[in-house]
Structures are given as C-alpha cells and as structure tokens.
XYZ file of C-alpha atoms in Angstrom:
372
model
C 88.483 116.931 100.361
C 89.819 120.038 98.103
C 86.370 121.850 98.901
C 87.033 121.012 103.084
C 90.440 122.517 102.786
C 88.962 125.409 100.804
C 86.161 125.526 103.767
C 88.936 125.813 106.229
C 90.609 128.209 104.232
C 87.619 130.296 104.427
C 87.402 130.104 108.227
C 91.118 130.990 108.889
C 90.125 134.030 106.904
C 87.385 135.114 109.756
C 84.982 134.946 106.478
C 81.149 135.052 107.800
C 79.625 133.638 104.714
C 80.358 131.313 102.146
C 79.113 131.972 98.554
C 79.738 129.091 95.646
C 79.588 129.500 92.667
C 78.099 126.355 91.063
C 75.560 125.566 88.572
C 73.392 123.997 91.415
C 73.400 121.920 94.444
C 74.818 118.399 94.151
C 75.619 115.717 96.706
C 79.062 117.146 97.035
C 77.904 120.755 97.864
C 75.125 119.655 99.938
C 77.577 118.054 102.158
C 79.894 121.124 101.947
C 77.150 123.021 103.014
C 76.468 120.797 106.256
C 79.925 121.137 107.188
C 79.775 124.915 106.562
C 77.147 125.357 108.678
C 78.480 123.187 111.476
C 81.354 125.258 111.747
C 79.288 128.686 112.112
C 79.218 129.783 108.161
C 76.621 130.756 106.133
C 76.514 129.197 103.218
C 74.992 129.927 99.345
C 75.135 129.055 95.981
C 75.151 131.273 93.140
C 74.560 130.106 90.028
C 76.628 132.543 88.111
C 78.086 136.432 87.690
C 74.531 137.720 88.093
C 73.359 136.346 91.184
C 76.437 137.335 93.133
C 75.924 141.060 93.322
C 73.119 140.200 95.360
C 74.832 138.201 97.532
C 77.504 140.545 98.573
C 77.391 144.336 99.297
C 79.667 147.269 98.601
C 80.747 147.192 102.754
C 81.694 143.568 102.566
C 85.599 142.546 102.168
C 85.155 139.207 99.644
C 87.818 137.141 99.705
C 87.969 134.729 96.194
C 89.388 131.663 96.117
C 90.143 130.170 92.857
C 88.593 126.881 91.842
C 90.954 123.960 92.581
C 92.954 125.780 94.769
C 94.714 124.226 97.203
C 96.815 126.386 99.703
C 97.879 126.012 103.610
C 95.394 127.979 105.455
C 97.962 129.432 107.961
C 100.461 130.274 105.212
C 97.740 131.901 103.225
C 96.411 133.990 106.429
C 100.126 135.389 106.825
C 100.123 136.988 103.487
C 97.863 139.630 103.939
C 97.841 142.597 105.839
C 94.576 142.288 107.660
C 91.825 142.846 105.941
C 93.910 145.115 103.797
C 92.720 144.404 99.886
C 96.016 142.302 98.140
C 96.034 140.006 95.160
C 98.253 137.278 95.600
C 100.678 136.866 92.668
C 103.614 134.555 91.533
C 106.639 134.167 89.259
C 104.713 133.374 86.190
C 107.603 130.642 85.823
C 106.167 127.371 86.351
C 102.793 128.795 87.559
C 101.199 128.564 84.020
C 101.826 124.773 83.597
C 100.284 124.053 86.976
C 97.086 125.793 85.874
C 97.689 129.219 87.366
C 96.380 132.313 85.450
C 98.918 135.020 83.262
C 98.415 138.407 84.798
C 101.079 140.338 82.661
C 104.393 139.222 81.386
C 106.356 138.269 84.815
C 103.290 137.575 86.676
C 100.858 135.009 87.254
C 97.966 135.342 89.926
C 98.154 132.693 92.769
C 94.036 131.973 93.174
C 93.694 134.297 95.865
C 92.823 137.294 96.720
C 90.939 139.409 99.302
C 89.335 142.674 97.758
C 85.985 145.297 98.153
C 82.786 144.051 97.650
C 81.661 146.668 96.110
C 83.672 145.695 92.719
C 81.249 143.261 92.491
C 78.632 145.462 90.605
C 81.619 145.568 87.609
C 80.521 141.747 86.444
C 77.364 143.524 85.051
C 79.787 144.689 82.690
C 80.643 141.518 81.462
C 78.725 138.585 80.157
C 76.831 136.261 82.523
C 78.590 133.226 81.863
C 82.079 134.633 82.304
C 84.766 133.535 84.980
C 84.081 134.923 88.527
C 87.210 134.817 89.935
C 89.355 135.799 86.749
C 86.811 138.812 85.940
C 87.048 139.838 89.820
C 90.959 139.550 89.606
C 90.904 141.590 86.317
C 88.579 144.353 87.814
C 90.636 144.460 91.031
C 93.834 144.825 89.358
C 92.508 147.296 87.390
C 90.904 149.400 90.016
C 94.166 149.965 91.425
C 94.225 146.892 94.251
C 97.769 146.068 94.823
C 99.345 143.004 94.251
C 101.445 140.496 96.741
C 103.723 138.166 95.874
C 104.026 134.752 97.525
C 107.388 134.144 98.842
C 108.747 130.954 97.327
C 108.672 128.695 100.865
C 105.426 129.281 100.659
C 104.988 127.869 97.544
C 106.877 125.037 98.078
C 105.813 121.717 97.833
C 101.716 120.975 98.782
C 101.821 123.859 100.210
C 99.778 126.150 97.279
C 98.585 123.751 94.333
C 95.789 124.036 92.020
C 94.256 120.881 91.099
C 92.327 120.101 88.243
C 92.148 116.458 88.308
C 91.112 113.460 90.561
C 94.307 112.322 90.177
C 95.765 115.674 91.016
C 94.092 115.624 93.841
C 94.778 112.856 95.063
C 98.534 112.968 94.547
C 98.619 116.767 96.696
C 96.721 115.323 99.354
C 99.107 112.274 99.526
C 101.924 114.697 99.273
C 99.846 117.091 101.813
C 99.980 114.397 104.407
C 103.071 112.904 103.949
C 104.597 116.377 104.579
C 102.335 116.309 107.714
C 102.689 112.874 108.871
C 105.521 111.317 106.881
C 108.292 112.686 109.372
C 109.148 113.899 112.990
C 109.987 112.507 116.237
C 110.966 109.288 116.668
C 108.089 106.492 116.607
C 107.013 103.479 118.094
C 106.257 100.334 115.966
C 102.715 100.748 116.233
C 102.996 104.627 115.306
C 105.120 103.811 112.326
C 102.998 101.383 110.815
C 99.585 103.244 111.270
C 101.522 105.985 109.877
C 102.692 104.457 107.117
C 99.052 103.395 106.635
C 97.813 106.908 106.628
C 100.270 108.430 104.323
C 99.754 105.394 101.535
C 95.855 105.471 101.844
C 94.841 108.312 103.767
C 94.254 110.449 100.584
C 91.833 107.609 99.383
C 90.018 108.080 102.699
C 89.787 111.513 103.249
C 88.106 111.532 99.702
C 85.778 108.978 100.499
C 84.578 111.165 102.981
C 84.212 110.661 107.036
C 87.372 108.798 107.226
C 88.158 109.460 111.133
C 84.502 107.792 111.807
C 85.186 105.048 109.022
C 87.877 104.204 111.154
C 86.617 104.639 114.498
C 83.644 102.011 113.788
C 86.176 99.926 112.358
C 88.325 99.897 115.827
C 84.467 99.163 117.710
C 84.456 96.069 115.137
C 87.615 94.625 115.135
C 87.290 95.304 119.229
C 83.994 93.092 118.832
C 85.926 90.151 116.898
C 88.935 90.439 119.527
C 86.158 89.492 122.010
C 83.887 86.518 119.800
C 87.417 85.418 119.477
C 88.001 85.474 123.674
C 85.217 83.749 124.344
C 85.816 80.953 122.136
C 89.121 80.320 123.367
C 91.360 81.464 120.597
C 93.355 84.162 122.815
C 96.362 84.364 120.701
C 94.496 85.837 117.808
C 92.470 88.195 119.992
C 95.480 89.566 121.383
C 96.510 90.169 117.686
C 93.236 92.069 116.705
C 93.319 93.760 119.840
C 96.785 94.986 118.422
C 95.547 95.933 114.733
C 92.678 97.824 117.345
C 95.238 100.284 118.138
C 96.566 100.525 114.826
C 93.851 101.661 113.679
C 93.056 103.956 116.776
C 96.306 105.967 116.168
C 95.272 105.791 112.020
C 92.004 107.428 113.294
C 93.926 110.037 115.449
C 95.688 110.852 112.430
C 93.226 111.288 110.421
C 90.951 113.582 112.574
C 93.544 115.400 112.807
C 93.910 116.145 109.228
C 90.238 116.931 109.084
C 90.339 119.171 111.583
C 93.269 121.347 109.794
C 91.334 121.380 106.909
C 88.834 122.718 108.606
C 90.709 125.222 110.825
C 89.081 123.350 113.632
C 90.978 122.708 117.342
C 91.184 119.496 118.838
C 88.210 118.797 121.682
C 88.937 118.697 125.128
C 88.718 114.998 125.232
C 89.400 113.797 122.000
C 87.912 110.529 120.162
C 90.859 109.130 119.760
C 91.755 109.220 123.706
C 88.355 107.640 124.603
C 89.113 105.021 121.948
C 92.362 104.281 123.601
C 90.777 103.669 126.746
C 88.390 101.047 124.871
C 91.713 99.427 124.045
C 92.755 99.367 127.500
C 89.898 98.083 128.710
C 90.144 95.544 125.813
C 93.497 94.559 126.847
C 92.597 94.471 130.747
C 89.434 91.716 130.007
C 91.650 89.706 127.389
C 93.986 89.433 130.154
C 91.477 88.316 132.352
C 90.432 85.655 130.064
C 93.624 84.562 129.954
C 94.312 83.530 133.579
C 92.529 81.368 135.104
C 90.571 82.746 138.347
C 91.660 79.614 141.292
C 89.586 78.448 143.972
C 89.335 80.986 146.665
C 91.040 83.676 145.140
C 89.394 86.524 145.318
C 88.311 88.864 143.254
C 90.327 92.115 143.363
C 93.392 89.151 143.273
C 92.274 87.814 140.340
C 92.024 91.551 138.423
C 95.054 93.051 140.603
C 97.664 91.914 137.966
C 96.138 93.077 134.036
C 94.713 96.375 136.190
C 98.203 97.231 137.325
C 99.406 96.347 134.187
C 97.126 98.736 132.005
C 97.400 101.520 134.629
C 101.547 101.635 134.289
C 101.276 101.191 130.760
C 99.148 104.597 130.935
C 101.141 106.194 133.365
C 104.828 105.480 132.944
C 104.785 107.641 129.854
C 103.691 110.444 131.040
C 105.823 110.979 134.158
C 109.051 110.490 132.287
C 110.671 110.810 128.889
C 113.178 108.530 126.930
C 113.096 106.460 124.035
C 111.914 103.603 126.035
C 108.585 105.401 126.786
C 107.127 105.594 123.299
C 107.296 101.323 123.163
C 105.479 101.274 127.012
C 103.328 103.085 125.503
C 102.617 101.163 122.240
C 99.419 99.085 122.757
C 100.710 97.216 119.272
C 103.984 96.160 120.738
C 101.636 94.965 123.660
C 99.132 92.867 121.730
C 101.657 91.110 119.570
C 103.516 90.600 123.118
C 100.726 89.014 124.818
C 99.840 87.047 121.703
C 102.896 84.997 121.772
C 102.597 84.429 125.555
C 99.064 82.970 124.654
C 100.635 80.962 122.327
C 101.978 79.319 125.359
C 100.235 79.379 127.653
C 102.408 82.483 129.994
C 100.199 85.626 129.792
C 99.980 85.531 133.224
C 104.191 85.754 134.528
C 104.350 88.126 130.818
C 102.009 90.485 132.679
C 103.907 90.474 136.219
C 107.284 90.805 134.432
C 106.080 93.987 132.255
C 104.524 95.116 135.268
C 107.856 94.898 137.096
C 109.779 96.032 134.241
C 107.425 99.579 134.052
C 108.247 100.344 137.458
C 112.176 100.328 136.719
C 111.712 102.499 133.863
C 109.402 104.809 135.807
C 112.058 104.950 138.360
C 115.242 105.047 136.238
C 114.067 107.561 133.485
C 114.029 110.849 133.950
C 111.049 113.305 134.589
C 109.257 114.546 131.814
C 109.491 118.322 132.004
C 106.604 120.400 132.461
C 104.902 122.475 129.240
C-alpha cells in the first residue's frame, strides 16, 4: 500500500512518468506498474544510478521521492511553488530516529524534493551502486537548489512518515485511516461498526491488496446465503446476513475510498458502493416478500405495495430532510436486525406498515435538507 500512496503522490504532482529504482521487476512492482498505467503514467524500472540518466533529460523537472516515504499527497502538493525546484527539509530533531536523512547540523531532508533533470548526469560522478535519492539531494543542495521547510502541522501525525518496516507500515496506515475514518459527524449503528471494522483491519486489507473488491464479492456472497437461507425458511437469520450485507457495503465504501486517495483518484459518477446498496435494497424488498404470505386473490402489486414502499422511504426520507433521526432511516443494519426480530415472530408484515408510517412523520416533521 506504501508504493499506491507513493503512486498517488506522484499523480498529485502532475508527474508524466514514473521511474523506480529497483533491482528488477517483482510481483509487487508488476502490480504497481498495472496500476500506474491505469491511471495514465508511464512507468520504468531502473536498475540503478546508471540507467537513470537515460531515463530522464536535462528539460525534465524530476521529482524524488524517498524510499519508504509516506506523506499526504495534498499536503505535499502545497509545499512547493509550482514547479519551482525546492528540497523539502525538517528540524533534524526527531527526524533522524524516524529514519530521515542529516543534511547539516539543524537540518534533516524530509524525502522529497522536486529538482532539474539535468542534475542527473552528476551520478556519473559517483559510484553505480550509490543512493539515488541521497546523491540527487546532495547534488541539488549543492548546485544551489533551495531548501523548504515543512511546517510542523504538516508533519504531524501520519501525515509525513518514513517506514522501514512491515510493521511500520502497518501501524501508519492504521494511524492513516483512523485519522481519516476514526472521527466526524455523528454515525449510525451500522456506520459505527463498519467503521470500527475498517480502522482495526483495514490496514491488513489494504496490504493484502484489492480490498474494496475483497469486500464487494464478499457482500454478493453473504447476499447469496441471506437468500439459500430465505428459501429454506429460516427468515430471521437472513434478515441478519442481509444486515452484516450492509456492513460490509459501507466497509467497502470506506475502503474505496481510501484507495482512491492514495491514488489521487475521484470518486465515479455512480459509485460501487451505491449500486451495492441498491443490491441491499432489493435484498431487503424480496426478504420481505418472503416473509408475508401472498392470500388468495390478492393481487399482485398488493402483495409487493408494502416492502416497495418501505424500501423507497427508507431511500428517500434521508435525503429530503436532515436530523439525527435520518442517519438510523437510513441504516440498512438497524433495518435487518429490526426485521429479524419481527421474523422471530412471526410480525414482519405490521413491522413494515408501522416503519412505513413512521418515515412519513419524519419526512414531514423534519426539516428540509438544504441545498449544496
């Protein structure tokens, strides 16, 4: 995941090609690559010093990110001037525990740094196997490039890290998304806990790699077992993996969005998670179904009138108006564990009419959600 974030890095920095410095391809970089190229990059490896100098000309602007640097791409993007050359630098205070380089006696470079491409010819100076990015610093510093300090909110918390463990890694991106995710407006039940599930063991996934489609097939399955479990009767527990559905929906919203970020990617138009909500709907709306008994002569738009009413509000209410109220109508959780316990006895069908009822009066006593 520290290589995406570098990625998106890269991208917030308008950079056109991507150049790593490796000593060849490996699963990991392949994959890199892919998801370089997806997003519009061109992408190489260089194997060392040597190799780069044909890789980049004197009229490029290189920007060099430190290995195991991990820094906020928007915070990074605000520190230079354009494409103005800058190195970034820090209080060498603290920096040189966390893995940071000494620059002089107060200073301590921060892994960054944007600079002529034509300095590149200077590693023929030095020997092949040296450090790219702490030659390139050296040589920029000494050709007169000027330094930039980081400003210490910027440096605060996961904000700028270098990492060079797993466990390092793991314990910024946990900190990383907690920042992200761990606080904010007030949540629903089924918010907090997918939340909470994201923040404990969303590093673990994003490492793993495709996390936001690990957890979108994983909504498709437990959706599947909701239904095997419909069909033979047991509604109660369908209702509840319906439920643990839209956990796991909003875990997957989450998530994507974190990988996106990473990336420097915007959201679709129609994103996954907002088709796989309407899955859940349509989950809830057949479970309902199966649930009341269809009598003699009724027909059929009776028979569906009640759960399609039901599903509509529940998508509706919350939009037209605002309140505390509105975040548990819309909380598809709440809803399965709700519907559950009426299975248990046997009263899904007066639950549905009473919530159905009940949405109305909200949408009619709450005020208007303001516009933008």
């Amino acid at each position: 995941m520290l290589a995406r974030h570098q990625l998106g890095l890269a991208l917030a920095m308008d950079c056109q090609r991507v150049i790593c410095i490796a000593r060849g391809a490996s699963p990991e970089l392949i994959a890199l690559q892919h998801a370089a190229e997806d997003a519009g990059l061109q992408f190489y490896i260089s194997t060392g010093s040597r190799p780069l100098s044909g890789l980049v000309t004197a009229n490029d602007e290189l920007v060099v990110v430190s290995e195991g640097l991990f820094a906020e791409p928007a915070r990074a993007v605000s520190l230079f001037d354009g494409p103005a050359p800058a190195v970034l630098v820090q209080p060498v205070e603290g920096a040189l525990a966390e893995g940071f380089e000494r620059i002089d006696l107060n200073r301590a470079g921060a892994g960054l740094m944007q600079i002529p491409g034509r300095l590149v010819e200077h590693l023929h100076e030095l020997p092949a196997d040296c450090d790219v990015p702490s030659a390139l610093m050296r040589i920029a510093l000494q050709s007169g490039i000027p330094m930039r300090e980081i400003p210490a909110d910027a440096r605060a918390g996961a904000n700028w890290r270098m990492i060079r463990t797993e466990a390092e890694a793991h314990a910024v991106e946990t900190e990383w998304l907690r920042t992200r995710f761990g606080e904010g407006e007030p949540m629903s039940p089924g918010q907090a806990i997918a939340r909470q599930g994201v923040v404990s063991f969303g590093s673990s996934l994003l490492h793993a790699g495709n996390a936001s489609n690990a957890l979108s097939a994983a909504v498709l399955v437990v959706l599947a077992i909701s239904g095997g479990l419909a069909w033979f009767g047991t509604l109660s527990v369908a209702f509840l993996f319906a439920s643990l559905g839209a956990i796991l929906v909003e875990a997957s919203r989450l998530i994507r969005s974190a990988e996106r970020q990473a990336l420097g990617q915007l959201p679709p138009a129609i994103p996954r998670a907002h088709v796989l909500g309407w899955v859940i709907d349509a989950t809830f709306g057949l479970l309902i179904l199966a649930s009341v008994p269809r009598l003699f002569g009724e027909s059929l738009l009776s028979w569906m009138f009640p759960p399609t009413m039901l599903m509509m509000l529940l998508a509706l209410v919350p939009r037209v108006v605002s309140g505390p109220a509105t975040r548990l109508a819309g909380d598809r959780a709440l809803l399965g564990v709700v519907l559950a316990f009426a299975a248990g006895f046997g009263q899904v069908e007066p639950i549905v009419e009473v919530l159905a009822v009940a949405l109305v009066i909200l949408g009619m006593a709450l005020p208007l959600r303001r516009k933008g």
